[in-house]
């Protein structure tokens, strides 16, 4: 009744409609709640979802093209239940997907700080022409900063990193299984595309930055690191 008499008092109905959509509520239930004024219609929910998706897509692209972002991804499984059980699909309801996150680099990091791709390649073990420096062990770390106690005989922190809140933005889930090297390569390509970074040979976009000289950081578990290292060796 409130939504019918005052078009400015439909915040609750809109939020409830988004909640019903996120919980996979049947459309008949949504239509019933819409008729009694508790929720918005199914078409309004679909329009709101598309609007939020478009805004998120633009936000991810603007952040990704700034190059001041890091990416993280991992696999997850979804059991897709079917209403009509058949012999041929009775064991195929489990889908292997990949989730992704994007988060801003903090502590006043600039694009120029990430412009070190060439320097890293010169010392990369995957570069056959690289002049690798001598390897050092963990004992060399002790000489970076000498531990000098203060007057209270306690160690003072040296160049302590301040605590900051890092905003995290969820990327769209990817229909990719990253258990293989090819899957990890596709996950990296897909996340970069969501961040507005595409192959310049295929896409002609004057606003898209050239990342060949910059470092783009990706985070994952141990299996992800092994697959990406194998991809660099190919």
PDB file of C-alpha atoms in Angstrom:
ATOM      1  CA  UNK A   1       0.000   0.000   0.000  1.00  0.00           C
ATOM      2  CA  UNK A   2       2.851   2.394   0.858  1.00  0.00           C
ATOM      3  CA  UNK A   3       4.532   1.814  -2.491  1.00  0.00           C
ATOM      4  CA  UNK A   4       1.272   2.365  -4.346  1.00  0.00           C
ATOM      5  CA  UNK A   5       0.476   5.698  -2.661  1.00  0.00           C
ATOM      6  CA  UNK A   6       3.985   7.173  -2.544  1.00  0.00           C
ATOM      7  CA  UNK A   7       6.503   6.437  -5.267  1.00  0.00           C
ATOM      8  CA  UNK A   8       9.313   7.814  -3.056  1.00  0.00           C
ATOM      9  CA  UNK A   9       8.683   5.199  -0.331  1.00  0.00           C
ATOM     10  CA  UNK A  10       9.751   2.099  -2.244  1.00  0.00           C
ATOM     11  CA  UNK A  11      13.267   1.673  -0.865  1.00  0.00           C
ATOM     12  CA  UNK A  12      12.287  -1.313   1.227  1.00  0.00           C
ATOM     13  CA  UNK A  13      10.483  -2.959  -1.681  1.00  0.00           C
ATOM     14  CA  UNK A  14      13.507  -2.450  -3.960  1.00  0.00           C
ATOM     15  CA  UNK A  15      15.941  -3.879  -1.424  1.00  0.00           C
ATOM     16  CA  UNK A  16      13.654  -6.826  -0.791  1.00  0.00           C
ATOM     17  CA  UNK A  17      13.415  -7.438  -4.523  1.00  0.00           C
ATOM     18  CA  UNK A  18      17.212  -7.545  -4.878  1.00  0.00           C
ATOM     19  CA  UNK A  19      17.369  -9.901  -1.894  1.00  0.00           C
ATOM     20  CA  UNK A  20      14.773 -12.206  -3.429  1.00  0.00           C
ATOM     21  CA  UNK A  21      16.748 -12.270  -6.665  1.00  0.00           C
ATOM     22  CA  UNK A  22      19.989 -13.113  -4.850  1.00  0.00           C
ATOM     23  CA  UNK A  23      18.333 -16.021  -3.038  1.00  0.00           C
ATOM     24  CA  UNK A  24      16.870 -17.472  -6.277  1.00  0.00           C
ATOM     25  CA  UNK A  25      13.277 -16.976  -5.181  1.00  0.00           C
ATOM     26  CA  UNK A  26      10.773 -18.385  -7.707  1.00  0.00           C
ATOM     27  CA  UNK A  27       9.209 -15.791  -9.973  1.00  0.00           C
ATOM     28  CA  UNK A  28       5.688 -16.699  -8.863  1.00  0.00           C
ATOM     29  CA  UNK A  29       6.595 -15.786  -5.287  1.00  0.00           C
ATOM     30  CA  UNK A  30       8.052 -12.463  -6.430  1.00  0.00           C
ATOM     31  CA  UNK A  31       4.930 -11.693  -8.442  1.00  0.00           C
ATOM     32  CA  UNK A  32       2.735 -12.484  -5.441  1.00  0.00           C
ATOM     33  CA  UNK A  33       4.777 -10.201  -3.164  1.00  0.00           C
ATOM     34  CA  UNK A  34       4.681  -7.497  -5.829  1.00  0.00           C
ATOM     35  CA  UNK A  35       0.875  -7.644  -6.032  1.00  0.00           C
ATOM     36  CA  UNK A  36       0.494  -7.101  -2.295  1.00  0.00           C
ATOM     37  CA  UNK A  37       2.989  -4.194  -2.360  1.00  0.00           C
ATOM     38  CA  UNK A  38       5.845  -5.853  -0.463  1.00  0.00           C
ATOM     39  CA  UNK A  39       8.307  -6.123  -3.355  1.00  0.00           C
ATOM     40  CA  UNK A  40       8.952  -4.575  -6.742  1.00  0.00           C
ATOM     41  CA  UNK A  41       8.157  -6.509  -9.897  1.00  0.00           C
ATOM     42  CA  UNK A  42      10.427  -9.079 -11.517  1.00  0.00           C
ATOM     43  CA  UNK A  43      11.061  -6.720 -14.448  1.00  0.00           C
ATOM     44  CA  UNK A  44      12.113  -3.950 -12.049  1.00  0.00           C
ATOM     45  CA  UNK A  45      14.480  -6.350 -10.294  1.00  0.00           C
ATOM     46  CA  UNK A  46      16.021  -7.353 -13.616  1.00  0.00           C
ATOM     47  CA  UNK A  47      16.443  -3.705 -14.654  1.00  0.00           C
ATOM     48  CA  UNK A  48      18.074  -2.846 -11.302  1.00  0.00           C
ATOM     49  CA  UNK A  49      20.433  -5.820 -11.579  1.00  0.00           C
ATOM     50  CA  UNK A  50      21.510  -4.792 -15.082  1.00  0.00           C
ATOM     51  CA  UNK A  51      22.038  -1.205 -13.927  1.00  0.00           C
ATOM     52  CA  UNK A  52      24.190  -2.287 -10.978  1.00  0.00           C
ATOM     53  CA  UNK A  53      26.163  -4.622 -13.256  1.00  0.00           C
ATOM     54  CA  UNK A  54      26.849  -1.819 -15.748  1.00  0.00           C
ATOM     55  CA  UNK A  55      27.974   0.557 -12.984  1.00  0.00           C
ATOM     56  CA  UNK A  56      30.279  -2.090 -11.516  1.00  0.00           C
ATOM     57  CA  UNK A  57      31.716  -2.848 -14.950  1.00  0.00           C
ATOM     58  CA  UNK A  58      32.541   0.824 -15.547  1.00  0.00           C
ATOM     59  CA  UNK A  59      34.050   1.136 -12.071  1.00  0.00           C
ATOM     60  CA  UNK A  60      36.268  -1.915 -12.592  1.00  0.00           C
ATOM     61  CA  UNK A  61      37.473  -0.601 -15.938  1.00  0.00           C
ATOM     62  CA  UNK A  62      38.346   2.840 -14.597  1.00  0.00           C
ATOM     63  CA  UNK A  63      40.297   1.314 -11.720  1.00  0.00           C
ATOM     64  CA  UNK A  64      42.004  -1.314 -13.856  1.00  0.00           C
ATOM     65  CA  UNK A  65      43.138   1.198 -16.463  1.00  0.00           C
ATOM     66  CA  UNK A  66      44.775   3.270 -13.729  1.00  0.00           C
ATOM     67  CA  UNK A  67      47.201   0.323 -13.266  1.00  0.00           C
ATOM     68  CA  UNK A  68      47.120   0.953  -9.513  1.00  0.00           C
ATOM     69  CA  UNK A  69      45.278  -2.289  -8.892  1.00  0.00           C
ATOM     70  CA  UNK A  70      46.193  -5.805  -7.881  1.00  0.00           C
ATOM     71  CA  UNK A  71      44.217  -8.914  -8.758  1.00  0.00           C
ATOM     72  CA  UNK A  72      43.453 -12.098  -6.866  1.00  0.00           C
ATOM     73  CA  UNK A  73      41.574 -15.174  -7.995  1.00  0.00           C
ATOM     74  CA  UNK A  74      40.731 -18.659  -6.773  1.00  0.00           C
ATOM     75  CA  UNK A  75      38.553 -21.568  -7.773  1.00  0.00           C
ATOM     76  CA  UNK A  76      35.177 -22.494  -6.283  1.00  0.00           C
ATOM     77  CA  UNK A  77      32.633 -25.184  -7.014  1.00  0.00           C
ATOM     78  CA  UNK A  78      28.882 -24.775  -7.518  1.00  0.00           C
ATOM     79  CA  UNK A  79      26.414 -27.633  -7.399  1.00  0.00           C
ATOM     80  CA  UNK A  80      23.727 -26.714  -9.925  1.00  0.00           C
ATOM     81  CA  UNK A  81      20.593 -28.621  -9.021  1.00  0.00           C
ATOM     82  CA  UNK A  82      18.222 -29.514 -11.830  1.00  0.00           C
ATOM     83  CA  UNK A  83      14.454 -29.899 -11.597  1.00  0.00           C
ATOM     84  CA  UNK A  84      14.389 -32.675 -14.186  1.00  0.00           C
ATOM     85  CA  UNK A  85      16.719 -35.505 -13.258  1.00  0.00           C
ATOM     86  CA  UNK A  86      18.069 -37.506 -16.138  1.00  0.00           C
ATOM     87  CA  UNK A  87      20.548 -40.336 -16.307  1.00  0.00           C
ATOM     88  CA  UNK A  88      22.929 -38.462 -18.605  1.00  0.00           C
ATOM     89  CA  UNK A  89      23.213 -35.396 -16.346  1.00  0.00           C
ATOM     90  CA  UNK A  90      22.798 -36.960 -12.921  1.00  0.00           C
ATOM     91  CA  UNK A  91      26.548 -36.685 -12.176  1.00  0.00           C
ATOM     92  CA  UNK A  92      27.240 -33.425 -14.050  1.00  0.00           C
ATOM     93  CA  UNK A  93      25.717 -30.865 -11.703  1.00  0.00           C
ATOM     94  CA  UNK A  94      29.068 -29.763 -10.203  1.00  0.00           C
ATOM     95  CA  UNK A  95      30.607 -26.774 -11.999  1.00  0.00           C
ATOM     96  CA  UNK A  96      34.191 -25.588 -11.449  1.00  0.00           C
ATOM     97  CA  UNK A  97      34.322 -21.784 -11.612  1.00  0.00           C
ATOM     98  CA  UNK A  98      36.774 -19.037 -10.736  1.00  0.00           C
ATOM     99  CA  UNK A  99      36.179 -15.973  -8.573  1.00  0.00           C
ATOM    100  CA  UNK A 100      38.190 -12.765  -8.811  1.00  0.00           C
ATOM    101  CA  UNK A 101      38.926  -9.710  -6.699  1.00  0.00           C
ATOM    102  CA  UNK A 102      40.475  -6.336  -7.436  1.00  0.00           C
ATOM    103  CA  UNK A 103      41.943  -4.085  -4.772  1.00  0.00           C
ATOM    104  CA  UNK A 104      43.689  -0.738  -4.794  1.00  0.00           C
ATOM    105  CA  UNK A 105      47.401  -0.493  -4.080  1.00  0.00           C
ATOM    106  CA  UNK A 106      47.907   1.577  -0.964  1.00  0.00           C
ATOM    107  CA  UNK A 107      50.760   3.539   0.662  1.00  0.00           C
ATOM    108  CA  UNK A 108      51.044   6.210  -2.059  1.00  0.00           C
ATOM    109  CA  UNK A 109      52.103   3.803  -4.787  1.00  0.00           C
ATOM    110  CA  UNK A 110      52.265   5.527  -8.183  1.00  0.00           C
ATOM    111  CA  UNK A 111      52.379   4.255 -11.757  1.00  0.00           C
ATOM    112  CA  UNK A 112      56.045   5.148 -11.948  1.00  0.00           C
ATOM    113  CA  UNK A 113      56.766   2.778  -9.066  1.00  0.00           C
ATOM    114  CA  UNK A 114      55.319  -0.062 -11.154  1.00  0.00           C
ATOM    115  CA  UNK A 115      57.285   0.843 -14.263  1.00  0.00           C
ATOM    116  CA  UNK A 116      59.950  -1.805 -13.716  1.00  0.00           C
ATOM    117  CA  UNK A 117      58.987  -4.643 -16.042  1.00  0.00           C
ATOM    118  CA  UNK A 118      62.210  -4.351 -18.060  1.00  0.00           C
ATOM    119  CA  UNK A 119      64.388  -4.351 -14.950  1.00  0.00           C
ATOM    120  CA  UNK A 120      62.672  -7.455 -13.587  1.00  0.00           C
ATOM    121  CA  UNK A 121      63.049  -9.253 -16.915  1.00  0.00           C
ATOM    122  CA  UNK A 122      66.790  -8.589 -16.915  1.00  0.00           C
ATOM    123  CA  UNK A 123      67.130 -10.579 -13.690  1.00  0.00           C
ATOM    124  CA  UNK A 124      64.380 -13.125 -14.322  1.00  0.00           C
ATOM    125  CA  UNK A 125      65.369 -16.822 -14.215  1.00  0.00           C
ATOM    126  CA  UNK A 126      63.053 -17.358 -17.205  1.00  0.00           C
ATOM    127  CA  UNK A 127      65.199 -15.036 -19.333  1.00  0.00           C
ATOM    128  CA  UNK A 128      67.853 -17.143 -21.069  1.00  0.00           C
ATOM    129  CA  UNK A 129      70.006 -14.063 -21.686  1.00  0.00           C
ATOM    130  CA  UNK A 130      69.728 -12.639 -18.192  1.00  0.00           C
ATOM    131  CA  UNK A 131      72.764 -12.043 -16.031  1.00  0.00           C
ATOM    132  CA  UNK A 132      71.500 -13.404 -12.762  1.00  0.00           C
ATOM    133  CA  UNK A 133      72.987 -11.983  -9.558  1.00  0.00           C
ATOM    134  CA  UNK A 134      74.447 -14.417  -7.032  1.00  0.00           C
ATOM    135  CA  UNK A 135      71.843 -16.069  -4.847  1.00  0.00           C
ATOM    136  CA  UNK A 136      71.604 -15.006  -1.237  1.00  0.00           C
ATOM    137  CA  UNK A 137      70.194 -16.853   1.737  1.00  0.00           C
ATOM    138  CA  UNK A 138      68.080 -15.818   4.658  1.00  0.00           C
ATOM    139  CA  UNK A 139      71.159 -14.749   6.631  1.00  0.00           C
ATOM    140  CA  UNK A 140      71.620 -11.783   4.303  1.00  0.00           C
ATOM    141  CA  UNK A 141      68.265 -10.442   5.460  1.00  0.00           C
ATOM    142  CA  UNK A 142      69.685  -9.927   8.946  1.00  0.00           C
ATOM    143  CA  UNK A 143      72.067  -7.304   7.607  1.00  0.00           C
ATOM    144  CA  UNK A 144      69.439  -5.140   5.948  1.00  0.00           C
ATOM    145  CA  UNK A 145      68.515  -3.399   9.201  1.00  0.00           C
ATOM    146  CA  UNK A 146      70.632  -3.873  12.253  1.00  0.00           C
ATOM    147  CA  UNK A 147      68.500  -4.430  15.347  1.00  0.00           C
ATOM    148  CA  UNK A 148      69.486  -1.723  17.839  1.00  0.00           C
ATOM    149  CA  UNK A 149      67.523  -1.668  21.133  1.00  0.00           C
ATOM    150  CA  UNK A 150      66.347   1.632  22.579  1.00  0.00           C
ATOM    151  CA  UNK A 151      66.668   2.866  26.147  1.00  0.00           C
ATOM    152  CA  UNK A 152      63.936   0.534  27.399  1.00  0.00           C
ATOM    153  CA  UNK A 153      65.824  -2.405  25.838  1.00  0.00           C
ATOM    154  CA  UNK A 154      63.066  -2.902  23.271  1.00  0.00           C
ATOM    155  CA  UNK A 155      63.523  -2.991  19.535  1.00  0.00           C
ATOM    156  CA  UNK A 156      62.232   0.069  17.711  1.00  0.00           C
ATOM    157  CA  UNK A 157      60.335  -0.517  14.449  1.00  0.00           C
ATOM    158  CA  UNK A 158      62.236   0.616  11.368  1.00  0.00           C
ATOM    159  CA  UNK A 159      60.218   2.020   8.485  1.00  0.00           C
ATOM    160  CA  UNK A 160      56.988   0.641   9.928  1.00  0.00           C
ATOM    161  CA  UNK A 161      54.221   0.243   7.338  1.00  0.00           C
ATOM    162  CA  UNK A 162      51.121   2.193   8.452  1.00  0.00           C
ATOM    163  CA  UNK A 163      47.850   0.325   8.760  1.00  0.00           C
ATOM    164  CA  UNK A 164      45.356   1.319   6.082  1.00  0.00           C
ATOM    165  CA  UNK A 165      41.983  -0.001   4.992  1.00  0.00           C
ATOM    166  CA  UNK A 166      42.118  -1.579   1.537  1.00  0.00           C
ATOM    167  CA  UNK A 167      38.886  -1.414  -0.498  1.00  0.00           C
ATOM    168  CA  UNK A 168      38.142  -4.667  -2.313  1.00  0.00           C
ATOM    169  CA  UNK A 169      35.950  -4.910  -5.398  1.00  0.00           C
ATOM    170  CA  UNK A 170      34.541  -8.245  -6.516  1.00  0.00           C
ATOM    171  CA  UNK A 171      34.939  -9.086 -10.188  1.00  0.00           C
ATOM    172  CA  UNK A 172      32.492 -11.180 -12.172  1.00  0.00           C
ATOM    173  CA  UNK A 173      32.770 -14.926 -11.673  1.00  0.00           C
ATOM    174  CA  UNK A 174      34.414 -16.728 -14.571  1.00  0.00           C
ATOM    175  CA  UNK A 175      33.328 -19.990 -16.137  1.00  0.00           C
ATOM    176  CA  UNK A 176      36.918 -21.216 -16.033  1.00  0.00           C
ATOM    177  CA  UNK A 177      38.577 -24.085 -14.182  1.00  0.00           C
ATOM    178  CA  UNK A 178      41.986 -22.851 -13.053  1.00  0.00           C
ATOM    179  CA  UNK A 179      43.301 -26.290 -12.153  1.00  0.00           C
ATOM    180  CA  UNK A 180      45.384 -26.273 -15.355  1.00  0.00           C
ATOM    181  CA  UNK A 181      47.988 -23.944 -16.828  1.00  0.00           C
ATOM    182  CA  UNK A 182      45.634 -22.997 -19.655  1.00  0.00           C
ATOM    183  CA  UNK A 183      42.883 -22.242 -17.136  1.00  0.00           C
ATOM    184  CA  UNK A 184      45.157 -19.915 -15.167  1.00  0.00           C
ATOM    185  CA  UNK A 185      46.213 -18.091 -18.317  1.00  0.00           C
ATOM    186  CA  UNK A 186      42.566 -17.612 -19.264  1.00  0.00           C
ATOM    187  CA  UNK A 187      41.753 -16.391 -15.738  1.00  0.00           C
ATOM    188  CA  UNK A 188      44.484 -13.740 -15.948  1.00  0.00           C
ATOM    189  CA  UNK A 189      43.314 -12.624 -19.402  1.00  0.00           C
ATOM    190  CA  UNK A 190      39.683 -12.474 -18.262  1.00  0.00           C
ATOM    191  CA  UNK A 191      40.472 -10.440 -15.150  1.00  0.00           C
ATOM    192  CA  UNK A 192      42.551  -7.990 -17.174  1.00  0.00           C
ATOM    193  CA  UNK A 193      39.666  -7.596 -19.615  1.00  0.00           C
ATOM    194  CA  UNK A 194      37.320  -6.840 -16.722  1.00  0.00           C
ATOM    195  CA  UNK A 195      39.830  -4.194 -15.669  1.00  0.00           C
ATOM    196  CA  UNK A 196      39.744  -2.612 -19.132  1.00  0.00           C
ATOM    197  CA  UNK A 197      43.065  -4.100 -20.305  1.00  0.00           C
ATOM    198  CA  UNK A 198      42.759  -6.025 -23.574  1.00  0.00           C
ATOM    199  CA  UNK A 199      44.969  -7.159 -26.406  1.00  0.00           C
ATOM    200  CA  UNK A 200      45.879  -3.973 -28.342  1.00  0.00           C
ATOM    201  CA  UNK A 201      46.147  -6.010 -31.534  1.00  0.00           C
ATOM    202  CA  UNK A 202      42.478  -7.014 -31.272  1.00  0.00           C
ATOM    203  CA  UNK A 203      40.953  -3.930 -29.601  1.00  0.00           C
ATOM    204  CA  UNK A 204      41.720  -0.372 -30.715  1.00  0.00           C
ATOM    205  CA  UNK A 205      40.988   1.711 -27.632  1.00  0.00           C
ATOM    206  CA  UNK A 206      42.880   5.014 -27.231  1.00  0.00           C
ATOM    207  CA  UNK A 207      42.034   5.125 -23.507  1.00  0.00           C
ATOM    208  CA  UNK A 208      43.532   1.684 -22.832  1.00  0.00           C
ATOM    209  CA  UNK A 209      47.038   1.996 -21.335  1.00  0.00           C
ATOM    210  CA  UNK A 210      50.051   0.057 -22.564  1.00  0.00           C
ATOM    211  CA  UNK A 211      51.053  -2.299 -19.749  1.00  0.00           C
ATOM    212  CA  UNK A 212      54.180  -3.706 -21.449  1.00  0.00           C
ATOM    213  CA  UNK A 213      56.466  -1.553 -19.284  1.00  0.00           C
ATOM    214  CA  UNK A 214      54.520  -1.956 -16.052  1.00  0.00           C
ATOM    215  CA  UNK A 215      54.116  -4.672 -13.456  1.00  0.00           C
ATOM    216  CA  UNK A 216      50.628  -6.021 -12.766  1.00  0.00           C
ATOM    217  CA  UNK A 217      50.402  -8.080  -9.586  1.00  0.00           C
ATOM    218  CA  UNK A 218      48.295 -11.223  -9.266  1.00  0.00           C
ATOM    219  CA  UNK A 219      47.682 -13.126  -6.048  1.00  0.00           C
ATOM    220  CA  UNK A 220      46.635 -16.732  -5.600  1.00  0.00           C
ATOM    221  CA  UNK A 221      47.375 -19.937  -3.758  1.00  0.00           C
ATOM    222  CA  UNK A 222      50.387 -22.221  -4.206  1.00  0.00           C
ATOM    223  CA  UNK A 223      48.819 -24.061  -7.122  1.00  0.00           C
ATOM    224  CA  UNK A 224      48.178 -20.761  -8.891  1.00  0.00           C
ATOM    225  CA  UNK A 225      51.822 -19.751  -8.502  1.00  0.00           C
ATOM    226  CA  UNK A 226      53.046 -23.047  -9.888  1.00  0.00           C
ATOM    227  CA  UNK A 227      50.764 -22.834 -12.919  1.00  0.00           C
ATOM    228  CA  UNK A 228      51.784 -19.256 -13.681  1.00  0.00           C
ATOM    229  CA  UNK A 229      55.468 -20.164 -13.409  1.00  0.00           C
ATOM    230  CA  UNK A 230      54.928 -23.015 -15.840  1.00  0.00           C
ATOM    231  CA  UNK A 231      53.143 -20.600 -18.167  1.00  0.00           C
ATOM    232  CA  UNK A 232      56.189 -18.309 -18.189  1.00  0.00           C
ATOM    233  CA  UNK A 233      58.405 -21.222 -19.178  1.00  0.00           C
ATOM    234  CA  UNK A 234      56.304 -22.031 -22.278  1.00  0.00           C
TER     235      UNK A 234
END
